[in-house]
Tab-separated table of C-alpha atoms in Angstrom:
chain	number	residue	atom	x	y	z
A	137	MET	CA	0.000	0.000	0.000
A	138	ALA	CA	1.168	3.506	-0.796
A	139	GLN	CA	1.820	6.059	1.877
A	140	ILE	CA	-0.438	9.087	1.400
A	141	ILE	CA	1.330	12.359	2.265
A	142	VAL	CA	-0.624	15.617	2.402
A	143	VAL	CA	1.217	18.941	2.215
A	144	THR	CA	-1.101	21.385	3.934
A	145	SER	CA	-1.358	24.753	5.665
A	146	GLY	CA	-3.926	27.036	7.206
A	147	LYS	CA	-2.772	30.096	5.290
A	148	GLY	CA	-2.240	30.600	1.584
A	149	GLY	CA	1.041	31.601	-0.034
A	150	VAL	CA	3.350	29.674	2.282
A	151	GLY	CA	4.880	27.452	-0.401
A	152	LYS	CA	2.750	24.295	-0.326
A	153	THR	CA	2.834	23.652	-4.071
A	154	THR	CA	6.566	24.386	-4.252
A	155	SER	CA	7.045	21.968	-1.338
A	156	SER	CA	4.777	19.290	-2.816
A	157	ALA	CA	6.693	19.391	-6.102
A	158	ALA	CA	10.074	19.338	-4.359
A	159	ILE	CA	9.205	16.507	-1.967
A	160	ALA	CA	7.602	14.343	-4.674
A	161	THR	CA	10.603	14.907	-6.951
A	162	GLY	CA	13.009	14.121	-4.119
A	163	LEU	CA	11.236	10.834	-3.338
A	164	ALA	CA	11.285	9.867	-7.020
A	165	ILE	CA	14.986	10.702	-7.363
A	166	ARG	CA	15.643	8.339	-4.444
A	167	GLY	CA	14.047	5.518	-6.429
A	168	HIS	CA	10.525	5.575	-4.984
A	169	LYS	CA	7.634	5.467	-7.456
A	170	THR	CA	5.697	8.619	-6.615
A	171	VAL	CA	2.628	10.485	-7.839
A	172	VAL	CA	1.802	14.070	-6.865
A	173	ILE	CA	-1.845	15.188	-7.039
A	174	ASP	CA	-3.156	18.752	-7.279
A	175	PHE	CA	-6.222	19.083	-5.017
A	176	ASP	CA	-6.678	22.811	-5.738
A	177	ILE	CA	-9.634	22.464	-8.094
A	178	GLY	CA	-10.201	25.604	-10.172
A	179	LEU	CA	-6.816	27.157	-9.372
A	180	ARG	CA	-4.314	24.577	-10.515
A	181	ASN	CA	-0.628	25.524	-10.263
A	182	LEU	CA	1.191	22.258	-9.675
A	183	ASP	CA	1.485	21.525	-13.404
A	184	LEU	CA	3.246	24.888	-13.905
A	185	ILE	CA	5.822	24.231	-11.195
A	186	MET	CA	6.358	20.708	-12.533
A	187	GLY	CA	6.774	22.081	-16.066
A	188	CYS	CA	4.043	19.942	-17.631
A	189	GLU	CA	1.201	22.462	-18.143
A	190	ARG	CA	1.128	21.965	-21.928
A	191	ARG	CA	0.716	18.227	-21.546
A	192	VAL	CA	-2.518	18.339	-19.528
A	193	VAL	CA	-5.367	16.658	-21.423
A	194	TYR	CA	-7.382	14.979	-18.668
A	195	ASP	CA	-7.401	15.817	-14.971
A	196	PHE	CA	-8.299	14.590	-11.478
A	197	VAL	CA	-11.999	15.457	-11.842
A	198	ASN	CA	-12.215	13.722	-15.236
A	199	VAL	CA	-11.011	10.527	-13.540
A	200	ILE	CA	-13.460	10.875	-10.623
A	201	ASN	CA	-16.360	11.409	-13.064
A	202	GLY	CA	-15.366	8.472	-15.250
A	203	GLU	CA	-14.584	10.742	-18.222
A	204	SER	CA	-11.072	9.284	-18.446
A	205	ASN	CA	-9.025	6.609	-16.735
A	206	LEU	CA	-5.921	7.158	-14.643
A	207	ASN	CA	-3.548	6.141	-17.425
A	208	GLN	CA	-4.988	8.896	-19.598
A	209	ALA	CA	-4.770	11.571	-16.895
A	210	LEU	CA	-1.388	10.800	-15.323
A	211	ILE	CA	1.524	12.809	-16.753
A	212	LYS	CA	4.953	11.211	-16.568
A	213	ASP	CA	7.670	13.589	-15.438
A	214	LYS	CA	10.399	14.299	-17.999
A	215	ARG	CA	13.186	14.237	-15.406
A	216	SER	CA	12.421	11.095	-13.416
A	217	GLU	CA	10.939	7.810	-14.584
A	218	ASN	CA	9.545	7.277	-11.057
A	219	LEU	CA	7.450	10.464	-10.945
A	220	TYR	CA	3.925	11.195	-12.215
A	221	VAL	CA	1.601	14.197	-11.922
A	222	LEU	CA	-2.204	14.142	-11.642
A	223	PRO	CA	-3.302	17.732	-12.411
A	224	ALA	CA	-6.374	19.538	-11.096
A	225	SER	CA	-9.197	20.861	-13.230
A	226	GLN	CA	-9.242	24.579	-14.016
A	227	THR	CA	-12.883	24.633	-15.118
A	228	ARG	CA	-14.725	22.873	-12.274
A	229	ASP	CA	-15.520	24.065	-8.779
A	230	LYS	CA	-14.271	22.469	-5.592
A	231	ASP	CA	-17.528	20.543	-5.026
A	232	ALA	CA	-16.485	18.295	-7.929
A	233	LEU	CA	-14.421	16.334	-5.405
A	234	THR	CA	-16.401	13.672	-3.546
A	235	ARG	CA	-15.076	11.526	-0.732
A	236	GLU	CA	-16.123	8.372	-2.551
A	237	GLY	CA	-14.526	9.504	-5.809
A	238	VAL	CA	-11.258	10.650	-4.228
A	239	GLY	CA	-11.037	7.464	-2.170
A	240	LYS	CA	-11.510	5.311	-5.270
A	241	VAL	CA	-8.728	7.164	-7.156
A	242	LEU	CA	-6.333	6.920	-4.191
A	243	ASP	CA	-7.055	3.200	-3.807
A	244	GLU	CA	-6.279	2.645	-7.477
A	245	LEU	CA	-3.052	4.676	-7.276
A	246	SER	CA	-1.999	2.753	-4.162
A	247	LYS	CA	-1.684	-0.411	-6.234
A	248	ASP	CA	1.145	1.060	-8.355
A	249	PHE	CA	2.831	3.764	-6.274
A	250	GLU	CA	4.891	3.838	-3.080
A	251	TYR	CA	4.096	7.466	-2.271
A	252	ILE	CA	1.079	9.632	-3.091
A	253	VAL	CA	1.802	13.317	-2.392
A	254	CYS	CA	-1.330	15.473	-2.124
A	255	ASP	CA	-0.874	19.195	-2.779
A	256	SER	CA	-3.691	20.612	-0.656
A	257	PRO	CA	-5.317	24.029	-1.031
A	258	ALA	CA	-4.934	26.334	1.960
A	259	GLY	CA	-7.485	26.492	4.731
A	260	ILE	CA	-10.457	24.236	5.404
A	261	GLU	CA	-12.502	24.293	2.190
A	262	THR	CA	-13.626	21.137	0.361
A	263	GLY	CA	-10.386	20.328	-1.487
A	264	ALA	CA	-8.295	20.787	1.657
A	265	LEU	CA	-10.574	18.667	3.839
A	266	MET	CA	-10.626	15.946	1.182
A	267	ALA	CA	-6.826	15.802	1.018
A	268	LEU	CA	-6.523	15.823	4.819
A	269	TYR	CA	-9.131	13.091	5.282
A	270	PHE	CA	-7.143	10.332	3.559
A	271	ALA	CA	-3.653	11.252	4.824
A	272	ASP	CA	-1.214	8.894	6.521
A	273	VAL	CA	1.366	11.669	6.886
A	274	ALA	CA	0.736	15.427	7.094
A	275	ILE	CA	3.431	17.988	6.360
A	276	VAL	CA	2.125	21.217	7.884
A	277	THR	CA	3.770	24.044	5.983
A	278	THR	CA	4.063	27.457	7.588
A	279	ASN	CA	5.978	30.715	7.369
A	280	PRO	CA	7.611	31.974	10.588
A	281	GLU	CA	4.991	34.636	11.267
A	282	VAL	CA	2.181	34.656	13.799
A	283	SER	CA	-0.925	34.446	11.582
A	284	SER	CA	0.526	31.604	9.507
A	285	VAL	CA	1.473	29.605	12.601
A	286	ARG	CA	-1.901	30.223	14.247
A	287	ASP	CA	-3.750	28.978	11.171
A	288	SER	CA	-1.515	25.897	11.060
A	289	ASP	CA	-2.544	25.106	14.631
A	290	ARG	CA	-6.150	25.050	13.410
A	291	ILE	CA	-5.204	22.527	10.719
A	292	LEU	CA	-3.623	20.279	13.344
A	293	GLY	CA	-6.938	20.213	15.196
A	294	ILE	CA	-8.729	19.091	12.033
A	295	LEU	CA	-6.127	16.406	11.328
A	296	GLN	CA	-6.650	14.995	14.806
A	297	SER	CA	-10.448	14.953	14.634
A	298	LYS	CA	-11.719	14.782	11.039
A	299	SER	CA	-9.351	12.377	9.278
A	300	ARG	CA	-10.172	8.826	8.220
A	301	ARG	CA	-7.685	7.555	10.780
A	302	ALA	CA	-9.433	9.498	13.562
A	303	GLU	CA	-12.881	8.272	12.474
A	304	GLN	CA	-11.763	4.638	12.340
A	305	ASN	CA	-9.765	4.833	15.587
A	306	LEU	CA	-6.541	3.942	13.783
A	307	GLU	CA	-2.997	5.081	14.526
A	308	PRO	CA	-2.956	8.909	14.272
A	309	ILE	CA	-1.641	10.735	11.227
A	310	LYS	CA	2.086	11.413	11.483
A	311	GLU	CA	2.411	15.190	11.717
A	312	TYR	CA	5.510	17.077	10.619
A	313	LEU	CA	6.397	20.771	10.502
A	314	LEU	CA	7.959	22.337	7.414
A	315	LEU	CA	9.089	25.925	7.989
A	316	THR	CA	9.451	27.908	4.764
A	317	ARG	CA	10.898	31.324	3.793
A	318	TYR	CA	13.091	31.407	6.862
A	319	SER	CA	15.600	34.230	7.328
A	320	PRO	CA	18.019	34.031	10.289
A	321	THR	CA	18.841	37.714	9.828
A	322	ARG	CA	15.190	38.747	10.151
A	323	VAL	CA	14.808	36.464	13.174
A	324	LYS	CA	17.805	38.180	14.779
A	325	ASN	CA	16.224	41.584	14.055
A	326	GLY	CA	12.947	40.517	15.695
A	327	GLU	CA	11.008	40.610	12.421
A	328	MET	CA	10.240	36.892	12.281
A	329	LEU	CA	9.567	33.986	14.660
A	330	SER	CA	12.484	31.660	15.324
A	331	VAL	CA	12.471	27.910	14.684
A	332	ALA	CA	12.187	27.375	18.448
A	333	ASP	CA	9.203	29.772	18.662
A	334	VAL	CA	7.272	27.872	15.982
A	335	GLU	CA	8.162	24.477	17.444
A	336	GLU	CA	6.936	25.609	20.856
A	337	ILE	CA	3.594	26.801	19.473
A	338	LEU	CA	2.808	23.827	17.216
A	339	ALA	CA	4.570	21.071	19.189
A	340	ILE	CA	5.074	18.721	16.243
A	341	LYS	CA	8.272	17.190	14.848
A	342	LEU	CA	10.329	19.518	12.661
A	343	LEU	CA	10.912	18.004	9.224
A	344	GLY	CA	12.757	20.859	7.553
A	345	VAL	CA	13.571	24.567	7.395
A	346	ILE	CA	13.626	26.123	3.921
A	347	PRO	CA	15.535	29.415	3.696
A	348	GLU	CA	14.194	32.480	1.942
A	349	SER	CA	15.710	32.199	-1.536
A	350	GLN	CA	15.387	33.681	-5.008
A	351	ALA	CA	16.041	30.157	-6.308
A	352	VAL	CA	12.442	29.211	-5.437
A	353	LEU	CA	11.011	31.899	-7.735
A	354	ARG	CA	13.472	31.048	-10.511
A	355	ALA	CA	12.566	27.374	-10.279
A	356	SER	CA	8.817	28.069	-10.334
A	357	ASN	CA	9.139	30.322	-13.373
A	358	SER	CA	11.194	27.731	-15.247
A	359	GLY	CA	8.954	24.766	-14.394
A	360	VAL	CA	11.696	22.866	-12.556
A	361	PRO	CA	11.197	21.834	-8.896
A	362	VAL	CA	13.695	23.742	-6.770
A	363	ILE	CA	15.092	20.528	-5.270
A	364	MET	CA	16.755	19.976	-8.664
A	365	ASP	CA	18.879	23.086	-8.018
A	366	GLN	CA	21.375	21.603	-5.589
A	367	GLU	CA	23.572	24.690	-5.894
A	368	SER	CA	20.937	26.713	-4.012
A	369	ASP	CA	20.305	26.751	-0.261
A	370	ALA	CA	16.608	26.049	-0.831
A	371	GLY	CA	17.321	23.078	-3.087
A	372	GLN	CA	19.699	21.590	-0.528
A	373	ALA	CA	17.228	22.210	2.301
A	374	TYR	CA	14.466	20.352	0.429
A	375	GLY	CA	16.926	17.512	-0.174
A	376	ASP	CA	17.563	17.348	3.580
A	377	THR	CA	13.800	17.406	4.195
A	378	VAL	CA	13.232	14.368	1.966
A	379	SER	CA	16.077	12.542	3.717
A	380	ARG	CA	14.437	13.128	7.104
A	381	LEU	CA	11.061	12.028	5.719
A	382	LEU	CA	12.722	8.749	4.736
A	383	GLY	CA	14.038	8.312	8.277
A	384	GLU	CA	17.595	9.651	7.977
A	385	GLU	CA	19.150	11.754	10.735
A	386	ILE	CA	20.229	14.980	9.024
A	387	PRO	CA	21.308	18.102	10.967
A	388	LEU	CA	19.490	21.354	10.233
A	389	ARG	CA	21.223	23.841	7.951
A	390	PHE	CA	20.514	27.488	7.040
A	391	VAL	CA	18.991	28.317	10.441
A	392	THR	CA	21.775	30.564	11.713
A	393	GLU	CA	23.056	33.809	10.253
A	394	GLU	CA	26.014	33.321	7.940
A	395	LYS	CA	29.159	34.890	9.335
A	396	LYS	CA	30.766	37.161	6.780
A	397	GLY	CA	34.484	37.010	6.193
A	398	LEU	CA	36.662	40.111	6.043
A	399	LEU	CA	36.272	40.599	2.271
A	400	LYS	CA	32.484	40.276	2.448
A	401	ARG	CA	32.342	42.782	5.298
A	402	ILE	CA	34.393	45.256	3.276
A	403	PHE	CA	32.926	44.744	-0.179
A	404	GLY	CA	29.506	43.161	0.549
A	405	SER	CA	28.108	40.073	-1.159
C-alpha cells in the first residue's frame, strides 16, 4: 500500500505547491515510485511548477467522473521515470471532489505507487478537507509569522479529529512541521519567529527549514522543482527534508546567520 502524504497549511502563499513538487521529486529521485496530485480544483498551479502544463489533457476530476481513466490523466515527469503528476481541473468548482470519488482514485493509485503526495489548497474548504481526510502523513507548511502559525494550529486540530484515521480509531496521522521562507537575519532583528518559537507553538516534529531564496522563484518560473537546483540553499534544504522524511538523521542547515568574512564585510556580497 502507498503512503499518502498531504502537504497542507492554514494560510495561503506559504509554499505548499513548491514543497509538494520538491518533496515528490526528491522521493522519485531516491528511487521511490511517486505520484503528486493537485487538489486545488479551479486554481491549478502544480502543473506549472512541474513544467508539464502543456501536456494536460485529462485531470483529477475527469477521472473521478469516469470521463477518463488514470492512465490517460497521469503525466509522466520528464526528469524522473519514477514520478507522475495528476493535475487539477481549471474549469470545475471544488464541489467536484467527492469523498467516494477521491477514495476510489487513491485506492487505485496505491496499487502502483509507493508514495502519493497530495498538494492541498490552503485552509479548510472542500479540497483541503478531502486531502486531509485520507492522509497517513501530514506535512504542515508554515511561514515563521504569527498568523501563519496560528492557522496551522487550526489545521492540526482538524487532522486529529476529522481524518479517516481518527474516524476509524486507527494510529494517528504522522504530523511534521515544514518551515518555509526562513531568514536568520530577520529572526535576529525581531522581524520573524524563530524555529524554536514555531516548534513551541505547534509542538510537532520539525521536518525541515527552507531558507528564503530567489532560487524558489526562478525554479517556479522555469517549471523545474527547486530541489533539482542543488547549488541553491533552498534546493539543498528540500533535499535534507526528503532525507528526514525517509528516516535519515540529518542536521538542520541554514537556520543561523552566515558569518561574513573580512572581504564580504568590506565589499559586501
